[in-house]
PDB file of C-alpha atoms in Angstrom:
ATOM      1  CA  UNK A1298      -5.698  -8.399  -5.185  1.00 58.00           C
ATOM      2  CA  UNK A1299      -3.595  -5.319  -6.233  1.00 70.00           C
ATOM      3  CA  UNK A1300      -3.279  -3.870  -3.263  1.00 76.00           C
ATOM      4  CA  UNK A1301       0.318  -5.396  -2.385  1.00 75.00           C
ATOM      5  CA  UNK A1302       1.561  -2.735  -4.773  1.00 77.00           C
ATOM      6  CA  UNK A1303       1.397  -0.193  -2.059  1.00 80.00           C
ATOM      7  CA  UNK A1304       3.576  -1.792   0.358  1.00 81.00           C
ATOM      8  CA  UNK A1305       7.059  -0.741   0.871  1.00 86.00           C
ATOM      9  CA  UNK A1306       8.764  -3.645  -1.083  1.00 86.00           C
ATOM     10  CA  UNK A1307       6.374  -3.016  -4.033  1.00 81.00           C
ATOM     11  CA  UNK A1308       6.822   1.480  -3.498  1.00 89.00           C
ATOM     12  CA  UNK A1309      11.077   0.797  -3.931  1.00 90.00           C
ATOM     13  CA  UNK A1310      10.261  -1.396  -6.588  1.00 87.00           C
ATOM     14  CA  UNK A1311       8.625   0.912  -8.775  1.00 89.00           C
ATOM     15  CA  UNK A1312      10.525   3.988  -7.905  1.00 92.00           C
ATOM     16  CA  UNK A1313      13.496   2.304  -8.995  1.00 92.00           C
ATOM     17  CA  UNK A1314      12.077   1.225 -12.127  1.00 91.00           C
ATOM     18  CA  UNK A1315      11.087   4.154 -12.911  1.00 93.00           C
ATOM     19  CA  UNK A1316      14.688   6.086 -12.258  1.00 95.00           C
ATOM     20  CA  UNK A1317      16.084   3.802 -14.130  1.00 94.00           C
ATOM     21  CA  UNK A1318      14.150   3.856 -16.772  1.00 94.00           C
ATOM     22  CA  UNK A1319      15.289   7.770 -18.002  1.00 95.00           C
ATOM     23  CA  UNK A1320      18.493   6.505 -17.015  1.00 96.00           C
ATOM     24  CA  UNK A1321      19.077   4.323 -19.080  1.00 95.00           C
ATOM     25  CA  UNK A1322      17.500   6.250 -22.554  1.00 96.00           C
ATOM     26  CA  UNK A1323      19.553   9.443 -21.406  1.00 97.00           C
ATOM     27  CA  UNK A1324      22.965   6.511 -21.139  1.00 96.00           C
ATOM     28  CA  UNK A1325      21.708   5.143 -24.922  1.00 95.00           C
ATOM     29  CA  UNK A1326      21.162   9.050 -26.036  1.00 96.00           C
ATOM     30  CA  UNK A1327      24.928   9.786 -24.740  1.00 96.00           C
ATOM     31  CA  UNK A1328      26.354   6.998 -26.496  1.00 95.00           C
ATOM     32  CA  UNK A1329      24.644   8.087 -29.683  1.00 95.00           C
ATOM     33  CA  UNK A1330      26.237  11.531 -29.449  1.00 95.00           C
ATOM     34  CA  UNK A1331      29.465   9.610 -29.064  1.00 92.00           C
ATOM     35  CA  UNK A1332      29.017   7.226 -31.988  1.00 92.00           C
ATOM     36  CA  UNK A1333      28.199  10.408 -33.986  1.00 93.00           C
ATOM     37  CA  UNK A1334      31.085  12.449 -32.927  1.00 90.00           C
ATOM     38  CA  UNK A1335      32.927   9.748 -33.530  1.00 88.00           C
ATOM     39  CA  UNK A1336      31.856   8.713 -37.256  1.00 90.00           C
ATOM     40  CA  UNK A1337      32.117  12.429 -38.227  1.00 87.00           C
ATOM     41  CA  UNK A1338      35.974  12.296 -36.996  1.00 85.00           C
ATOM     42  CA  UNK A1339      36.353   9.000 -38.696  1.00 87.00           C
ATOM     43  CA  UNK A1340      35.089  10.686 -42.198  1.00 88.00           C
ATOM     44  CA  UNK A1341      36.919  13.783 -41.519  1.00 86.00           C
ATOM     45  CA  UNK A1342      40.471  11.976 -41.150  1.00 85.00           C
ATOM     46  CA  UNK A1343      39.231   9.986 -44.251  1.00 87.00           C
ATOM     47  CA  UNK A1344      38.702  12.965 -46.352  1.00 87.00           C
ATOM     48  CA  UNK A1345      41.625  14.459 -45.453  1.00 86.00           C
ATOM     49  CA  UNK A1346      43.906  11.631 -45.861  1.00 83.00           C
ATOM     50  CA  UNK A1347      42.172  10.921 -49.421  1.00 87.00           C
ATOM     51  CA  UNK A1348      42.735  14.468 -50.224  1.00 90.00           C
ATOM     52  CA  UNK A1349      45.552  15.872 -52.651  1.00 93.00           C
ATOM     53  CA  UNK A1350      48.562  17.317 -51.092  1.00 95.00           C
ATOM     54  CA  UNK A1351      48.649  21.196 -51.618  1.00 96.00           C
ATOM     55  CA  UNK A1352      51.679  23.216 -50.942  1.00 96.00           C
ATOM     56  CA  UNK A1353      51.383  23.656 -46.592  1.00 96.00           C
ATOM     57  CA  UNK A1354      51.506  27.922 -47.036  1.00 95.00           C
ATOM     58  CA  UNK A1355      47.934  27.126 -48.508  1.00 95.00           C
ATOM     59  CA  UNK A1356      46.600  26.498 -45.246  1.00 95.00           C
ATOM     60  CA  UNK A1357      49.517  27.482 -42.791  1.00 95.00           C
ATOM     61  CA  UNK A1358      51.065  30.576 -41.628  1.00 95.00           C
ATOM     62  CA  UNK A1359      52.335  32.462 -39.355  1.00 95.00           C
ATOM     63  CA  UNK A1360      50.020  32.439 -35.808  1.00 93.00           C
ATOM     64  CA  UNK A1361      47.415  30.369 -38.014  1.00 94.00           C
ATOM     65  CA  UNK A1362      45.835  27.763 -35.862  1.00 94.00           C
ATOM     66  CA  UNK A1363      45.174  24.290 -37.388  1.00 95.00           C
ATOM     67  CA  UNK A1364      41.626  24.023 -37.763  1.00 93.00           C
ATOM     68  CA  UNK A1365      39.752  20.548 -37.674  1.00 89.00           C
ATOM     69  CA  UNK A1366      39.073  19.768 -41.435  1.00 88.00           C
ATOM     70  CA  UNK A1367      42.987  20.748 -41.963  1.00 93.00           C
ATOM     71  CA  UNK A1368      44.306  18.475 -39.689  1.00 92.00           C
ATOM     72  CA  UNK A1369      45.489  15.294 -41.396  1.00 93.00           C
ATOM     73  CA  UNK A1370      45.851  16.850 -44.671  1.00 95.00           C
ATOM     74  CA  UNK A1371      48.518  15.957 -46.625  1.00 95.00           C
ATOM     75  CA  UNK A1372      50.957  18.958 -47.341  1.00 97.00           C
ATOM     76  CA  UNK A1373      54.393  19.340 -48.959  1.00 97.00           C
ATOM     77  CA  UNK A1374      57.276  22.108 -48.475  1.00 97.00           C
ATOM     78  CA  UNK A1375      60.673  23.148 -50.118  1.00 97.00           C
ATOM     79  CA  UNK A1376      63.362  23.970 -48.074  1.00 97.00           C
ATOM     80  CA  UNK A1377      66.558  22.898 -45.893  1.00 97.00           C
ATOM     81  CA  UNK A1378      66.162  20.920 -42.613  1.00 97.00           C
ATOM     82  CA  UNK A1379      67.838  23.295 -39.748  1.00 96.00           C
ATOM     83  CA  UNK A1380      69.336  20.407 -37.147  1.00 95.00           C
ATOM     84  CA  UNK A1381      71.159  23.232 -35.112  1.00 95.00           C
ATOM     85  CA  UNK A1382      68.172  24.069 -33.392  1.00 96.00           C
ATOM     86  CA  UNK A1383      66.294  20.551 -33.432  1.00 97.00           C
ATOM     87  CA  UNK A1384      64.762  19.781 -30.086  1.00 97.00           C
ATOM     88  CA  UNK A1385      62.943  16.318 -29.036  1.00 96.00           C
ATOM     89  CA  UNK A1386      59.885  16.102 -27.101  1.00 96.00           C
ATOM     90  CA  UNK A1387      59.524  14.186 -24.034  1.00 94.00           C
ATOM     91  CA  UNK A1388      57.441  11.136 -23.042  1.00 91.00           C
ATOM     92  CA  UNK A1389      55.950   9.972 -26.819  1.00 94.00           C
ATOM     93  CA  UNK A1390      55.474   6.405 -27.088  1.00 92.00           C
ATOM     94  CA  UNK A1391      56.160   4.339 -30.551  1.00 90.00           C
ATOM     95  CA  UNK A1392      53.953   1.617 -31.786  1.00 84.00           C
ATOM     96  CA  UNK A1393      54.828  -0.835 -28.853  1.00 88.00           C
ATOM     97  CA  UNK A1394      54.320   1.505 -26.555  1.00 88.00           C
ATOM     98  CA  UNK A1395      57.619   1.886 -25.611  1.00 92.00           C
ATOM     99  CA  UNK A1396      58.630   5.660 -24.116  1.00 91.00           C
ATOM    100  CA  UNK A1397      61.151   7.755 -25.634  1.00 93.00           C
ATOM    101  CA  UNK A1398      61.100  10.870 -27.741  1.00 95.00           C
ATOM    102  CA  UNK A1399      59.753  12.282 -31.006  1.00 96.00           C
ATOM    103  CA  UNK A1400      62.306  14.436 -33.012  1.00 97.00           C
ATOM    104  CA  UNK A1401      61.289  17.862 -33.591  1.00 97.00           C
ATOM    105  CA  UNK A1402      63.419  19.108 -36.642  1.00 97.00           C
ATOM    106  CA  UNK A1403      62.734  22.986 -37.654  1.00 98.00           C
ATOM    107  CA  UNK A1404      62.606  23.152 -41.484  1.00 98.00           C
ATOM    108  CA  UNK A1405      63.382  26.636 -43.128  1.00 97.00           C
ATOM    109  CA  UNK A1406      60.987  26.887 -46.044  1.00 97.00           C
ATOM    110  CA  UNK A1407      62.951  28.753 -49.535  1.00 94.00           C
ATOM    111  CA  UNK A1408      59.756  30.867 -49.458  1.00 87.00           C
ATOM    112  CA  UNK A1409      60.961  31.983 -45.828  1.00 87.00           C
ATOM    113  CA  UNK A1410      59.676  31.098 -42.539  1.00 93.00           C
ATOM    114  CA  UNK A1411      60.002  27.624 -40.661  1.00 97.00           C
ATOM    115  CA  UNK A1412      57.888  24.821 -40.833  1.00 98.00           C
ATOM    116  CA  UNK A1413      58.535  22.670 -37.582  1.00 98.00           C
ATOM    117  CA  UNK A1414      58.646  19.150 -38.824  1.00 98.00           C
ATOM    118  CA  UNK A1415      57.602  16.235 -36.463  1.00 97.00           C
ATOM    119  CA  UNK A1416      60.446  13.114 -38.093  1.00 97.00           C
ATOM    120  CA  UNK A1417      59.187  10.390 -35.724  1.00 95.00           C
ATOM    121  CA  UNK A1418      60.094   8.487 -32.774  1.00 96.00           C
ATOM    122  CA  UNK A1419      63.317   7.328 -31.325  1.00 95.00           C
ATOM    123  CA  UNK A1420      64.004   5.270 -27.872  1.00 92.00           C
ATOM    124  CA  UNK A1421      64.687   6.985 -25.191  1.00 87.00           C
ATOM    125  CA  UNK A1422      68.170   4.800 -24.424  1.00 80.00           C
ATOM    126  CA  UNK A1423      70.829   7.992 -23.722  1.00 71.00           C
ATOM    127  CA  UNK A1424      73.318   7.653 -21.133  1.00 72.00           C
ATOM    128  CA  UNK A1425      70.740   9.955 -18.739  1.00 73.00           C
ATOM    129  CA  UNK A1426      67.241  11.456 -18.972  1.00 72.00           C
ATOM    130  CA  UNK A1427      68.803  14.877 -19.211  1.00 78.00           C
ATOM    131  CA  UNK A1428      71.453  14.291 -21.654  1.00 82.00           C
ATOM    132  CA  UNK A1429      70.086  15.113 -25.468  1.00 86.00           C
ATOM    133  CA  UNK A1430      69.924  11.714 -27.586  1.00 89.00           C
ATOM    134  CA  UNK A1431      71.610  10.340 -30.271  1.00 89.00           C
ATOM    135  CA  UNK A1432      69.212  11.748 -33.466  1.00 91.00           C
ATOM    136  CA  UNK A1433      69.319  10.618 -36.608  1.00 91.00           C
ATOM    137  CA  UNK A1434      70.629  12.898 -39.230  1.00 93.00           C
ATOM    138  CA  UNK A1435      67.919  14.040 -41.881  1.00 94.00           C
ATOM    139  CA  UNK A1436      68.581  14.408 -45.442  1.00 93.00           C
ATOM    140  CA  UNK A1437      70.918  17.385 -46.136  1.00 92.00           C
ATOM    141  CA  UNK A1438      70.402  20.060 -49.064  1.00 94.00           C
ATOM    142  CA  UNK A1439      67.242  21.515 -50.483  1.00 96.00           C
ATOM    143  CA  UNK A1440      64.726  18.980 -50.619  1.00 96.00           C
ATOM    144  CA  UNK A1441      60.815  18.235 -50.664  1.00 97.00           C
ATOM    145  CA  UNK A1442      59.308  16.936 -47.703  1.00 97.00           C
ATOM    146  CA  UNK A1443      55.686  15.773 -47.466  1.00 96.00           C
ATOM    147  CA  UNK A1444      53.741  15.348 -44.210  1.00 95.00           C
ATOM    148  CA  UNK A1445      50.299  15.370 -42.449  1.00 95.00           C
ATOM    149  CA  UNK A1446      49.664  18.659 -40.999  1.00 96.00           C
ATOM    150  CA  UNK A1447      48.642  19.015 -36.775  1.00 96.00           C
ATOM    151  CA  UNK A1448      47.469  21.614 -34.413  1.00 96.00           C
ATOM    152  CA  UNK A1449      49.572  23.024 -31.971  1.00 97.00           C
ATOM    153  CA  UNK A1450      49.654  20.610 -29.021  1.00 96.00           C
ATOM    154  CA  UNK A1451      48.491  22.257 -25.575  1.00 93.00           C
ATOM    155  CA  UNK A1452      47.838  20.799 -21.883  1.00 92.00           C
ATOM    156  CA  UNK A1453      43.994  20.786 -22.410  1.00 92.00           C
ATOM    157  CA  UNK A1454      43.788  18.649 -25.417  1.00 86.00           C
ATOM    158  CA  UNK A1455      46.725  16.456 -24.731  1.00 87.00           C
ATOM    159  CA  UNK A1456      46.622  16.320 -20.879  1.00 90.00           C
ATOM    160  CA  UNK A1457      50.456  16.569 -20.807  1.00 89.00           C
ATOM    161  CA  UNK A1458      51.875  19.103 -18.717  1.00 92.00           C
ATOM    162  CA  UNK A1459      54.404  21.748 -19.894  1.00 88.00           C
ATOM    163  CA  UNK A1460      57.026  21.282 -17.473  1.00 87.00           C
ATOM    164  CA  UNK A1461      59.121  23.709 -16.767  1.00 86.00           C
ATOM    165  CA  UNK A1462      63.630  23.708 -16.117  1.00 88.00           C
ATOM    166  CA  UNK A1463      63.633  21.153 -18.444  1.00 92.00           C
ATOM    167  CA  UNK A1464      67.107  19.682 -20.019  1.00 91.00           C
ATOM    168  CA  UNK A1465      68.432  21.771 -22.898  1.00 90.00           C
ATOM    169  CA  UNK A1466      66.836  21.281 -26.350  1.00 93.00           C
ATOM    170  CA  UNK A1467      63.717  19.085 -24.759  1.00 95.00           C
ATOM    171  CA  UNK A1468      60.139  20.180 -24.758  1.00 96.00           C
ATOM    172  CA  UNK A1469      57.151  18.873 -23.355  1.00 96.00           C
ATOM    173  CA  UNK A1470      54.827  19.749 -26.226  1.00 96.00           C
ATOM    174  CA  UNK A1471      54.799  21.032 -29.993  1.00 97.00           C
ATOM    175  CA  UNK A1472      53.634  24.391 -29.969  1.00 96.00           C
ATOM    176  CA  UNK A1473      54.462  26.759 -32.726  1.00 97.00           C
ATOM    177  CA  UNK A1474      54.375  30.322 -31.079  1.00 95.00           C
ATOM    178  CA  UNK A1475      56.577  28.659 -28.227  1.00 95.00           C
ATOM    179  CA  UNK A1476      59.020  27.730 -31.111  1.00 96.00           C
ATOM    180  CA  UNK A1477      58.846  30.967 -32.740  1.00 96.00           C
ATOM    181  CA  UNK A1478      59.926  33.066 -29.364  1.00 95.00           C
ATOM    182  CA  UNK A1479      63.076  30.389 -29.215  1.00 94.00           C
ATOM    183  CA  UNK A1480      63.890  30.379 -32.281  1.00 95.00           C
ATOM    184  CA  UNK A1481      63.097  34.172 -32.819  1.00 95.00           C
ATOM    185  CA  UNK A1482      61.477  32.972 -36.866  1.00 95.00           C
ATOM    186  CA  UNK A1483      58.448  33.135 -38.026  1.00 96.00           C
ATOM    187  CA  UNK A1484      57.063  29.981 -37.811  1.00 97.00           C
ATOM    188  CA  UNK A1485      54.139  28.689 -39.091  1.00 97.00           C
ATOM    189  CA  UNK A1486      51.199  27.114 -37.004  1.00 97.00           C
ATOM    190  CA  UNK A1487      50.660  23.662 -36.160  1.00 96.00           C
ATOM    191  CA  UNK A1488      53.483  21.282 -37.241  1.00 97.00           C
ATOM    192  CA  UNK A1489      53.664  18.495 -39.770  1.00 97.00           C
ATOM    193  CA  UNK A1490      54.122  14.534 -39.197  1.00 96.00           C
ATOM    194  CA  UNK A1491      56.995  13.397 -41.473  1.00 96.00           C
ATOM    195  CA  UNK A1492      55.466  10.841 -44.385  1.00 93.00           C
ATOM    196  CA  UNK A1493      58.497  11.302 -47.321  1.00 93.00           C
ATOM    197  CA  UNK A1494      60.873  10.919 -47.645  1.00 94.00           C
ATOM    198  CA  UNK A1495      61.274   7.808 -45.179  1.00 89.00           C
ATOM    199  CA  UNK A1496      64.217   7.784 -42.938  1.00 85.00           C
ATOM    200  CA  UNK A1497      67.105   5.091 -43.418  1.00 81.00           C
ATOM    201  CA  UNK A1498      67.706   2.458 -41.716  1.00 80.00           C
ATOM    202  CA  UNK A1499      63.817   3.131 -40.304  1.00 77.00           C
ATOM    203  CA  UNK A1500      64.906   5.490 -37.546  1.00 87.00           C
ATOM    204  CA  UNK A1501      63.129   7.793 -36.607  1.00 94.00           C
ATOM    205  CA  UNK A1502      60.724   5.523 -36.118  1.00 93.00           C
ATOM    206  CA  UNK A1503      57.513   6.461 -38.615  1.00 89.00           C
ATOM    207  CA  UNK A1504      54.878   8.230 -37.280  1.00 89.00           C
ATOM    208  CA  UNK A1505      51.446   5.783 -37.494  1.00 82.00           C
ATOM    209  CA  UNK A1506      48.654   7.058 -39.137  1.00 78.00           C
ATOM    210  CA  UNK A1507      45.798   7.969 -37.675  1.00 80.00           C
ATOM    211  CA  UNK A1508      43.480   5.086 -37.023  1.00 72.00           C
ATOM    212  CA  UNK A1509      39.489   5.024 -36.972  1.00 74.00           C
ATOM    213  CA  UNK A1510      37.480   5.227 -33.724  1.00 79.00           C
ATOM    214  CA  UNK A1511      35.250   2.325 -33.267  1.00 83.00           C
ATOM    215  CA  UNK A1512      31.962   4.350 -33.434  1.00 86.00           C
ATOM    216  CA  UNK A1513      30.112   1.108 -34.539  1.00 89.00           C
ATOM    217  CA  UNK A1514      30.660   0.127 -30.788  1.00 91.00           C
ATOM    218  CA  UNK A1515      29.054   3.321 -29.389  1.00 92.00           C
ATOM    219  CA  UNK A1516      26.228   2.539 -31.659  1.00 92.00           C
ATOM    220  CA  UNK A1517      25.881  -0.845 -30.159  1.00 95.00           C
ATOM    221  CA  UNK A1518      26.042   0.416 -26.514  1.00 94.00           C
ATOM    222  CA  UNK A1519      23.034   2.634 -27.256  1.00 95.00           C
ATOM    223  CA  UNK A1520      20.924   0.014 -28.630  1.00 95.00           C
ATOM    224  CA  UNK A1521      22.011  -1.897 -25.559  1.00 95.00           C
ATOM    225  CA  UNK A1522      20.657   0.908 -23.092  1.00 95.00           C
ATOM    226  CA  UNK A1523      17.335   1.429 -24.945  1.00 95.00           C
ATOM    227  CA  UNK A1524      16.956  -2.248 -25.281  1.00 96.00           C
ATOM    228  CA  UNK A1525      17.846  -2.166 -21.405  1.00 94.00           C
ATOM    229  CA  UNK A1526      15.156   0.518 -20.514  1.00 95.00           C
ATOM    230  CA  UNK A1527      12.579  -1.075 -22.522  1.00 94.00           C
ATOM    231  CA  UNK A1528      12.664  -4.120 -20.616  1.00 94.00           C
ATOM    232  CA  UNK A1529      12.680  -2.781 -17.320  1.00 93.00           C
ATOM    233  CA  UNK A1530       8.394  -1.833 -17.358  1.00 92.00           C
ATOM    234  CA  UNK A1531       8.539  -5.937 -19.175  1.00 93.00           C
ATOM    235  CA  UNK A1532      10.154  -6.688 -16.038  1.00 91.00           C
ATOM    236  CA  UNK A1533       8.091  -5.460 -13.450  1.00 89.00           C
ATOM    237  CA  UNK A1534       4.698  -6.187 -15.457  1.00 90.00           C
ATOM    238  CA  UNK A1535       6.194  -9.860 -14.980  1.00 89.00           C
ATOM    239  CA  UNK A1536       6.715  -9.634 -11.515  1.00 86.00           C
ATOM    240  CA  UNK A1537       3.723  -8.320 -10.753  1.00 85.00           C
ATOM    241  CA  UNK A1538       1.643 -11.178 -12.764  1.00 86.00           C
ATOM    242  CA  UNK A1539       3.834 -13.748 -10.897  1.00 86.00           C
ATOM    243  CA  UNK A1540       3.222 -12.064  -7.837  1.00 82.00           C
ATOM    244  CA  UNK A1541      -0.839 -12.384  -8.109  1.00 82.00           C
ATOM    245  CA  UNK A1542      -0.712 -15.857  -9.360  1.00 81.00           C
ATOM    246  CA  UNK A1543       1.721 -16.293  -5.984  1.00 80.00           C
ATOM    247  CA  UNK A1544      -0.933 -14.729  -3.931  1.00 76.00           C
ATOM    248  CA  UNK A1545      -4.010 -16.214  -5.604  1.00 77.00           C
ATOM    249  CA  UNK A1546      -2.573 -19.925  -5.200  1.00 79.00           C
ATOM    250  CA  UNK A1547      -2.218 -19.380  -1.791  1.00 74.00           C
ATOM    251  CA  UNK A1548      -5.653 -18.323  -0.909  1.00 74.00           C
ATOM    252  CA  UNK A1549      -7.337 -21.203  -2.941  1.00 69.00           C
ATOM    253  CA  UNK A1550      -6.343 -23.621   0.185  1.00 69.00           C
ATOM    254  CA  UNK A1551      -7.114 -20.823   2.609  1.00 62.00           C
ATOM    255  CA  UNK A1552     -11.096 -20.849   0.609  1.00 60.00           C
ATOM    256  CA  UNK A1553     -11.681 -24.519   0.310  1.00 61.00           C
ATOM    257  CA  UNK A1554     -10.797 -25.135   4.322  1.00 63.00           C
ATOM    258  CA  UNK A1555     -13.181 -22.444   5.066  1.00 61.00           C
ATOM    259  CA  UNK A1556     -16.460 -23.943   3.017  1.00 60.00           C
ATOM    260  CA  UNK A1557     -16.788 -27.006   5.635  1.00 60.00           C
ATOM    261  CA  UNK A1558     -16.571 -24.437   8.138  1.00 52.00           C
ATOM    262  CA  UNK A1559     -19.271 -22.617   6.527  1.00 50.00           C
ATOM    263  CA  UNK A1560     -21.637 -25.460   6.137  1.00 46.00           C
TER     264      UNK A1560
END
């Protein structure tokens, strides 16, 4: 009765279930990793949002690279904003997702060295794409600034190209030992997102904060794979069952012609 399950139909049949079947559990186990990853970035840019702001020579200096539980901390510096040598940054996108530039706004710190100091967004509307905007002013005088602080951006983490013979005073991305050969300071690593004090009149445009990845949808998807590779053997058990009862209601007309016969 079984023996249909070594024709060719029945041989693809199974073969494919059975690909599919580590398939699919090594698709759930991949979208677990992701959900992880994900929920450990989620509590990591809580934590360091909830955090205290410390002074930013606690965790920056000179050549120091941002590490991943000091990103998104909250730090605050003393100094002068230096707009002589402010730059903007090419290709950054506001809330709306419209294109235009974020300001990039060295800040000399009184305990010396420069913090570069990311003030926000602002359209990219000049009269050409090479001429430099119209910035904002930032607040003159010694002040205290407080901001989240970031890595250095590069090409492999960003997937934005440093292009080179660019306009004068535009960059490509916000990289602090690239800032300290132009400006020829000693300028700390990473940068710092602008949080306080708030711009007037709203321009720059605010940097967002970080929002949470929705790991809860990775978590789903691997359910959904398991679930998926569970029911594949539940599928071909069925077919198989509907495939005797197929076969065994068409021999019952096939038996009861051939009693007379017999007789």
């Amino acid at each position: 009765m079984h023996r249909f399950l070594l024709s060719r139909q029945w041989v693809i049949i199974t073969l494919v279930g059975l690909l599919l079947i580590p398939t699919m559990i090594w698709l759930g186990t991949w979208q677990m990793d992701r959900h992880d990853e994900r929920a450990a970035r989620n509590q990591l840019v809580a934590d360091a949002l909830a955090a205290d702001p410390v002074p930013v020579e606690r965790l920056a200096s000179p050549g120091h690279a941002v590490t991943r539980a000091e990103r998104y901390r909250t730090v605050t510096a003393e100094g002068r904003f230096d707009t002589d040598d402010e730059v903007v940054v090419r290709r950054r996108t506001n809330a709306d997702d419209e294109v235009g530039f974020h300001v990039l706004t060295p800040f000399v710190l009184d305990s010396g060295g420069v913090l570069l100091v990311n003030r926000g967004w602002i359209p990219a509307d000049g009269p050409s794409q090479t001429a430099f905007p119209e910035v904002p002013a930032p607040p003159r005088g010694e002040i205290t600034i407080r901001g989240r602080l970031m890595p250095d951006e590069t090409t492999e983490a960003s997937g934005i190209k440093d292009l080179e013979g660019l306009p004068d005073r535009q960059i490509m991305l916000i990289n602090s030992e690239q800032e300290a050969e132009r400006l020829g300071a000693r300028v700390l690593g990473g940068y710092v997102a602008l949080t306080a004090p708030e711009p007037k009149d709203g321009t720059p445009q605010a940097l967002g904060n970080p929002g949470n990845e929705n790991a809860a949808l990775n978590y789903a998807y691997a359910i959904q794979w398991w679930l998926f590779a569970a029911a594949v053997p539940v599928g071909w058990v069925v077919l198989v069952r509907r495939e005797v009862r197929e076969r065994t209601a068409a021999r019952k007309p096939e038996a009861e012609e051939a009693e007379p016969a017999a007789v």
